[in-house]
Each structure stands twice: as structure tokens, then as C-alpha cells.
Tab-separated table of C-alpha atoms in Angstrom:
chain	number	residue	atom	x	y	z
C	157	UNK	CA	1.511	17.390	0.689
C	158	UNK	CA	1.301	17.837	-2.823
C	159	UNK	CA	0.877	14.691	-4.788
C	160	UNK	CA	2.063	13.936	-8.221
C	161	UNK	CA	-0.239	13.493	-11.143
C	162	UNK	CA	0.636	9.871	-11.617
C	163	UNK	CA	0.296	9.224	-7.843
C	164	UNK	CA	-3.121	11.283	-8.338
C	165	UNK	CA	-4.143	8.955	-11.195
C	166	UNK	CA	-3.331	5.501	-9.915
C	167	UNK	CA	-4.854	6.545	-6.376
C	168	UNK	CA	-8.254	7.510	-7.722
C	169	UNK	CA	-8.016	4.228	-10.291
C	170	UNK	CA	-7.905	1.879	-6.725
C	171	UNK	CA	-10.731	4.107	-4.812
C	172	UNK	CA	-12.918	3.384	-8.461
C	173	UNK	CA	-12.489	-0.137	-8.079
C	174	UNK	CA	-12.436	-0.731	-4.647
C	175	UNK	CA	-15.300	1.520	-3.935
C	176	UNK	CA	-17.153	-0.545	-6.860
C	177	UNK	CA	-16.201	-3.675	-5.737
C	178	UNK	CA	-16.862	-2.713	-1.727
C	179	UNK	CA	-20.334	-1.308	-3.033
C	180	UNK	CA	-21.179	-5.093	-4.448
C	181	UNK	CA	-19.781	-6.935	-1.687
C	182	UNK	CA	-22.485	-4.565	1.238
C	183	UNK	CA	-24.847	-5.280	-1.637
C	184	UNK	CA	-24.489	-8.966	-1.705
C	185	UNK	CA	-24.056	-9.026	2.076
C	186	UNK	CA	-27.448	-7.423	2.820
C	187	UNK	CA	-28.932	-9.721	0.649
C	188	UNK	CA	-27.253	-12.836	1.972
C	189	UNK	CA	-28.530	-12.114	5.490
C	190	UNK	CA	-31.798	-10.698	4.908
C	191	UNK	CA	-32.481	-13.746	2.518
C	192	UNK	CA	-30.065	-16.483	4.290
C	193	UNK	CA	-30.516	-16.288	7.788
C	194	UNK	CA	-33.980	-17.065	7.821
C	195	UNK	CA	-33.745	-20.157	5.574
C	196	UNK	CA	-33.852	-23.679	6.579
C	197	UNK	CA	-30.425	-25.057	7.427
C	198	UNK	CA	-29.098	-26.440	4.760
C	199	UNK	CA	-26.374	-25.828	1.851
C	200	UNK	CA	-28.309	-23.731	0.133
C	201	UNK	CA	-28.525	-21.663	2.924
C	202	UNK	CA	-24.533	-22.322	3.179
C	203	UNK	CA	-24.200	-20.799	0.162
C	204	UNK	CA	-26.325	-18.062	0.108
C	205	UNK	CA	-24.924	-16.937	3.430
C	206	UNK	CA	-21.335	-17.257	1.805
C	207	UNK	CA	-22.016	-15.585	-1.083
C	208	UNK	CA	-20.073	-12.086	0.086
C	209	UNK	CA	-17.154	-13.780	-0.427
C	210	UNK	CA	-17.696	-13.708	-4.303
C	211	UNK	CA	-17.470	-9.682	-4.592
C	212	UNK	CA	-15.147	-9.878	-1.735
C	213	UNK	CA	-12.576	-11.570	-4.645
C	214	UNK	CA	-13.378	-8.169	-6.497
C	215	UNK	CA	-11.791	-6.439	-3.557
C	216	UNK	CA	-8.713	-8.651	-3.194
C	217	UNK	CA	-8.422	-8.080	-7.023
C	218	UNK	CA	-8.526	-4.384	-6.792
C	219	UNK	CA	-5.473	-3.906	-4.166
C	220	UNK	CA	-3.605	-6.782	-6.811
C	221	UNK	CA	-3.968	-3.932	-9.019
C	222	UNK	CA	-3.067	-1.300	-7.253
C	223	UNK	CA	-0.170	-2.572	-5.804
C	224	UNK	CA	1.084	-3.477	-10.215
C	225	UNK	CA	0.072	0.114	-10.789
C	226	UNK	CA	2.836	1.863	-7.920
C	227	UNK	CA	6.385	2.183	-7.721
C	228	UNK	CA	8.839	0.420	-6.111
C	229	UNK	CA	9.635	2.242	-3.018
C	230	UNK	CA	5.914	2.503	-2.504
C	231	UNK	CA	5.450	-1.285	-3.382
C	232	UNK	CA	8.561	-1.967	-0.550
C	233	UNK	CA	6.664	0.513	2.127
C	234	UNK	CA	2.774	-1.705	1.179
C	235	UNK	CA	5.024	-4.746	2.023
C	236	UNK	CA	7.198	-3.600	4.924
C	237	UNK	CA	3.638	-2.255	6.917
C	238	UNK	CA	1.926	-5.883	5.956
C	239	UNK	CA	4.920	-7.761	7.207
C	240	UNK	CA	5.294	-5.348	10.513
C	241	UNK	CA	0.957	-5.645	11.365
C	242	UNK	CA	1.044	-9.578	10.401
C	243	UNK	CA	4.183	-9.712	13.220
C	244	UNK	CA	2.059	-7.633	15.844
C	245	UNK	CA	-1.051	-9.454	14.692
C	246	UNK	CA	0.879	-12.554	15.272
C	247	UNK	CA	1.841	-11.581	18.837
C	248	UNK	CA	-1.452	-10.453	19.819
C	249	UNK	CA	-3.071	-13.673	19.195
C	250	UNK	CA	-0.610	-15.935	20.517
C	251	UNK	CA	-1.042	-13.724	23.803
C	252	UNK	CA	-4.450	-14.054	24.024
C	253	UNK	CA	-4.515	-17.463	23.204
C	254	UNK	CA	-2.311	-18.208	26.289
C	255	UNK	CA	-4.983	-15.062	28.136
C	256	UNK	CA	-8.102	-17.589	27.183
C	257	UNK	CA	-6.025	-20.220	28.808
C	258	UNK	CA	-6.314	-18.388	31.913
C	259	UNK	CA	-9.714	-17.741	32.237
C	260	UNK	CA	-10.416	-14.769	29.462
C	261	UNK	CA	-13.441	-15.295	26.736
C	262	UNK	CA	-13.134	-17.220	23.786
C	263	UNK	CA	-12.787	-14.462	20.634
C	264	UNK	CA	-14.297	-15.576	17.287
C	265	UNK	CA	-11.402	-15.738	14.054
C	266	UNK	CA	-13.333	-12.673	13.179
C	267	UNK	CA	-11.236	-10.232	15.412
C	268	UNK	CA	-8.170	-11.273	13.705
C	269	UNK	CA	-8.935	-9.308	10.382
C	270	UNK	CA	-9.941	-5.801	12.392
C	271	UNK	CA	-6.572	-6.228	14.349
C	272	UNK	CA	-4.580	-6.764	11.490
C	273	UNK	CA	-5.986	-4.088	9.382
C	274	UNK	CA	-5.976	-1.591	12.255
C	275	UNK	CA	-2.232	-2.287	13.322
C	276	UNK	CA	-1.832	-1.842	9.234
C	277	UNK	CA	-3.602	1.230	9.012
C	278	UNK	CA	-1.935	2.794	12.254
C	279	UNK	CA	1.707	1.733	11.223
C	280	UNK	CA	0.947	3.065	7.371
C	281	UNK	CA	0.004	6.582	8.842
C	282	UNK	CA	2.845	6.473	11.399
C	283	UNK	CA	5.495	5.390	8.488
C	284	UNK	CA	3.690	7.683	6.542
C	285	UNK	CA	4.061	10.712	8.418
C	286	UNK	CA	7.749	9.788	9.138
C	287	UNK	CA	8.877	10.442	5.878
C	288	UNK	CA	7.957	13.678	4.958
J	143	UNK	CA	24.321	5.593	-0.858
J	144	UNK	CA	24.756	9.625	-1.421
J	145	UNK	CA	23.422	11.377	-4.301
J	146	UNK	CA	22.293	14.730	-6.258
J	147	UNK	CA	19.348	14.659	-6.564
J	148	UNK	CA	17.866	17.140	-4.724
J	149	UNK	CA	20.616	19.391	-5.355
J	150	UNK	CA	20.272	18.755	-9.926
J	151	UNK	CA	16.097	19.333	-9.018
J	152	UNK	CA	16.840	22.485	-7.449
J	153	UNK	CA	18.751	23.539	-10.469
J	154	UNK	CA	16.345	23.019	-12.802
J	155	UNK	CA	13.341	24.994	-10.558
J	156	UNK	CA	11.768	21.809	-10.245
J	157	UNK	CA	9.624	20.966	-7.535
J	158	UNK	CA	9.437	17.187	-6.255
J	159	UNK	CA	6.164	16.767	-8.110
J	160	UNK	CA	7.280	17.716	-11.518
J	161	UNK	CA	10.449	14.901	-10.869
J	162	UNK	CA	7.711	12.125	-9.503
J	163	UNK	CA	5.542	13.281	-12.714
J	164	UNK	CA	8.360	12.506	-15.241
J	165	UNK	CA	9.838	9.331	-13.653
J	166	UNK	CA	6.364	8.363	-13.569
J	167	UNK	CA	6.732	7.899	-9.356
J	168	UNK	CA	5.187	9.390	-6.303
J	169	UNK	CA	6.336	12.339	-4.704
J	170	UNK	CA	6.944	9.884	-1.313
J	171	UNK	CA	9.459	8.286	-3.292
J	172	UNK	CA	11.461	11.157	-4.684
J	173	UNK	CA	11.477	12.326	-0.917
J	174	UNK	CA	12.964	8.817	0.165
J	175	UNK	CA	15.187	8.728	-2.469
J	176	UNK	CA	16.813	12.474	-1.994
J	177	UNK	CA	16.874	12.023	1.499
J	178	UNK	CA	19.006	8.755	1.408
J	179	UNK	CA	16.450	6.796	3.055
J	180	UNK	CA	16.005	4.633	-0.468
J	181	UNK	CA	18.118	3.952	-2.680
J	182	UNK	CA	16.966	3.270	-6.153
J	183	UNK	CA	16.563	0.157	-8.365
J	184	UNK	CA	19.051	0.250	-11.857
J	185	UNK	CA	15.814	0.914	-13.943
J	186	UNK	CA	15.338	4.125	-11.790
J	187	UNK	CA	18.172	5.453	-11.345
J	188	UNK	CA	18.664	4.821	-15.181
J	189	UNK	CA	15.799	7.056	-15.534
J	190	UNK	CA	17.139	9.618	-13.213
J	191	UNK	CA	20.333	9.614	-15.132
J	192	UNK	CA	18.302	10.165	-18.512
J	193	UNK	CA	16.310	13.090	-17.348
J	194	UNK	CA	19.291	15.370	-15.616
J	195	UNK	CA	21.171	14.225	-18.500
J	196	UNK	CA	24.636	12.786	-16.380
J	197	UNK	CA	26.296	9.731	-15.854
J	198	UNK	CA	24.670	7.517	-13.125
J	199	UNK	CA	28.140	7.436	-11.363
J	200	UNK	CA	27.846	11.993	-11.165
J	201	UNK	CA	24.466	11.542	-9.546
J	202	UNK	CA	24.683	8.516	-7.121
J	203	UNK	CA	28.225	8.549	-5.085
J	204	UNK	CA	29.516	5.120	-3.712
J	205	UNK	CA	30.387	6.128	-0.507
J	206	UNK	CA	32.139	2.446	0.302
């Protein structure tokens, strides 16, 4: 599908600066656990190990941006695919909140994020797709 | 809401590109919008009236 220059433009404008900012946040991860993990407990150690989460603003910034820079039918889609993965999200936790009840393992808050951003990713494709 | 767009594009030999370049849009949208699936906000459609050069009333039809 043949895009059109300003779709071009403000595409490669968010892979610059979320490429940039991802690049700083592996950077800054590396570091915190190659440097933080083997220090003493303690809240330097707290911090250091946290750090990531400075760049990771960079990252939150750059999809601010890029969601300013498109139009509004685009803008309605980006919201419309959030709302849709953060309902299925939603679902799937509750459920296997009631699962761990039963018996399952306990999952770490960490599988919420790769849940919700593949539901997002699948549903943006699907939509996506849909409308051409 | 119905409208002309597709049908004022085609006039002109534009493709949907060249009408996402000039409203300063993506291509998605001017899809969306010519197949009814969106209808657009008064700014837009402003603009839309401004490039073919009608009335916003001869490109969008109220179909109430």
C-alpha cells in the first residue's frame, strides 16, 4: 500500500525517536544489571537497578509525539486498538487470577505488559488489514 | 454519512496519496473516509471542501 508523504514523514520521525530512545533505555538496562545486581542491597542498588525507567520516559514521550503528529481518524483507530487490548488484557487477568485460585502458578505483573502489547499489536494488524 | 469523494478524486486523476498529501492525512484515512467507514471532523471536511472547490453540503450528503 502506497503511503503518503506526510504519513511517510511523521512515521520515520517516531522510528528516529523511538529507536533513539529504545537504544538508551537497552543501554541503561545493561548497565543497571551488569553494575546493580551484584551490589550490596541497598538503595543505591534500588536505584541503579531502576534506572531503565529514566530512558524508558524517553519512550513514553516519543509515542506522545507521535500520536500529536497524526490525524484524526488515525488518532481514533491508536485509541480504539488501546481501549479493545486493555478490555482483553483486562479479561485475561481477571481469569487467571480466579485460574491461580485453583491451583495454577503465581505470574509476576511482568506478563501483563507482553499481553497487552501483543493483543495491541495483533488487533492493530487485524484492524489494519480490514480497511484496505 | 454519503459523500463524493472518491468519485471528485477520480475526476481530477488523483490517486488517494496525492489527496492524503494535500489534506496533510494518511492514505488509511482517505480510504475510511471514501468508503463511509469515517466520517470527517468540520476542520476536514472544510479542507476537503477547499481543495475540490464545492460547497461542503455537494460533497457530504445527509442521508437522515
Amino acid at each position: 500500500m502506497k503511503t503518503s508523504t506526510h504519513e511517510y514523514k511523521n512515521v520515520r520521525k517516531y522510528y528516529n525517536e523511538m529507536g533513539a530512545a529504545f537504544l538508551l533505555y537497552a543501554l541503561v538496562l545493561v548497565i543497571s544489571i551488569c553494575v546493580g545486581r551484584p551490589m550490596k542491597p541497598g538503595s543505591g542498588q534500588t536505584l541503579l537497578l531502576i534506572s531503565p525507567m529514566a530512558p524508558f520516559l524517553l519512550i513514553i514521550l516519543a509515542i506522545f509525539r507521535h500520536f500529536q503528529r497524526v490525524d484524526e481518524f488515525v488518532r481514533l483507530q491508536i485509541l480504539e486498538n488501546i481501549a479493545i487490548a486493555a478490555g482483553v488484557t483486562a479479561g485475561w487477568t481477571f481469569t487467571y487470577g480466579f485460574l491461580e485460585n485453583a491451583g495454577f502458578p503465581r505470574l509476576s505483573m511482568f506478563t501483563v505488559w507482553p499481553v497487552m502489547g501483543a493483543v495491541w499489536g495483533v488487533i492493530a494488524i487485524v484492524r489494519c488489514a480490514a480497511g484496505r | 454519512m454519503k459523500n463524493l469523494v472518491r468519485e471528485l478524486r477520480s475526476e481530477r486523476g488523483w490517486s488517494q496519496a496525492v489527496l492524503a498529501d494535500q489534506l496533510e492525512v494518511s492514505r488509511q484515512t482517505i480510504i475510511a473516509i471514501e468508503t463511509g467507514r469515517y466520517d470527517p471532523s468540520l476542520p476536514l471536511a472544510f479542507a476537503i471542501a477547499r481543495i475540490f472547490d464545492r460547497p461542503i453540503e455537494a460533497i457530504f450528503l445527509d442521508e437522515g
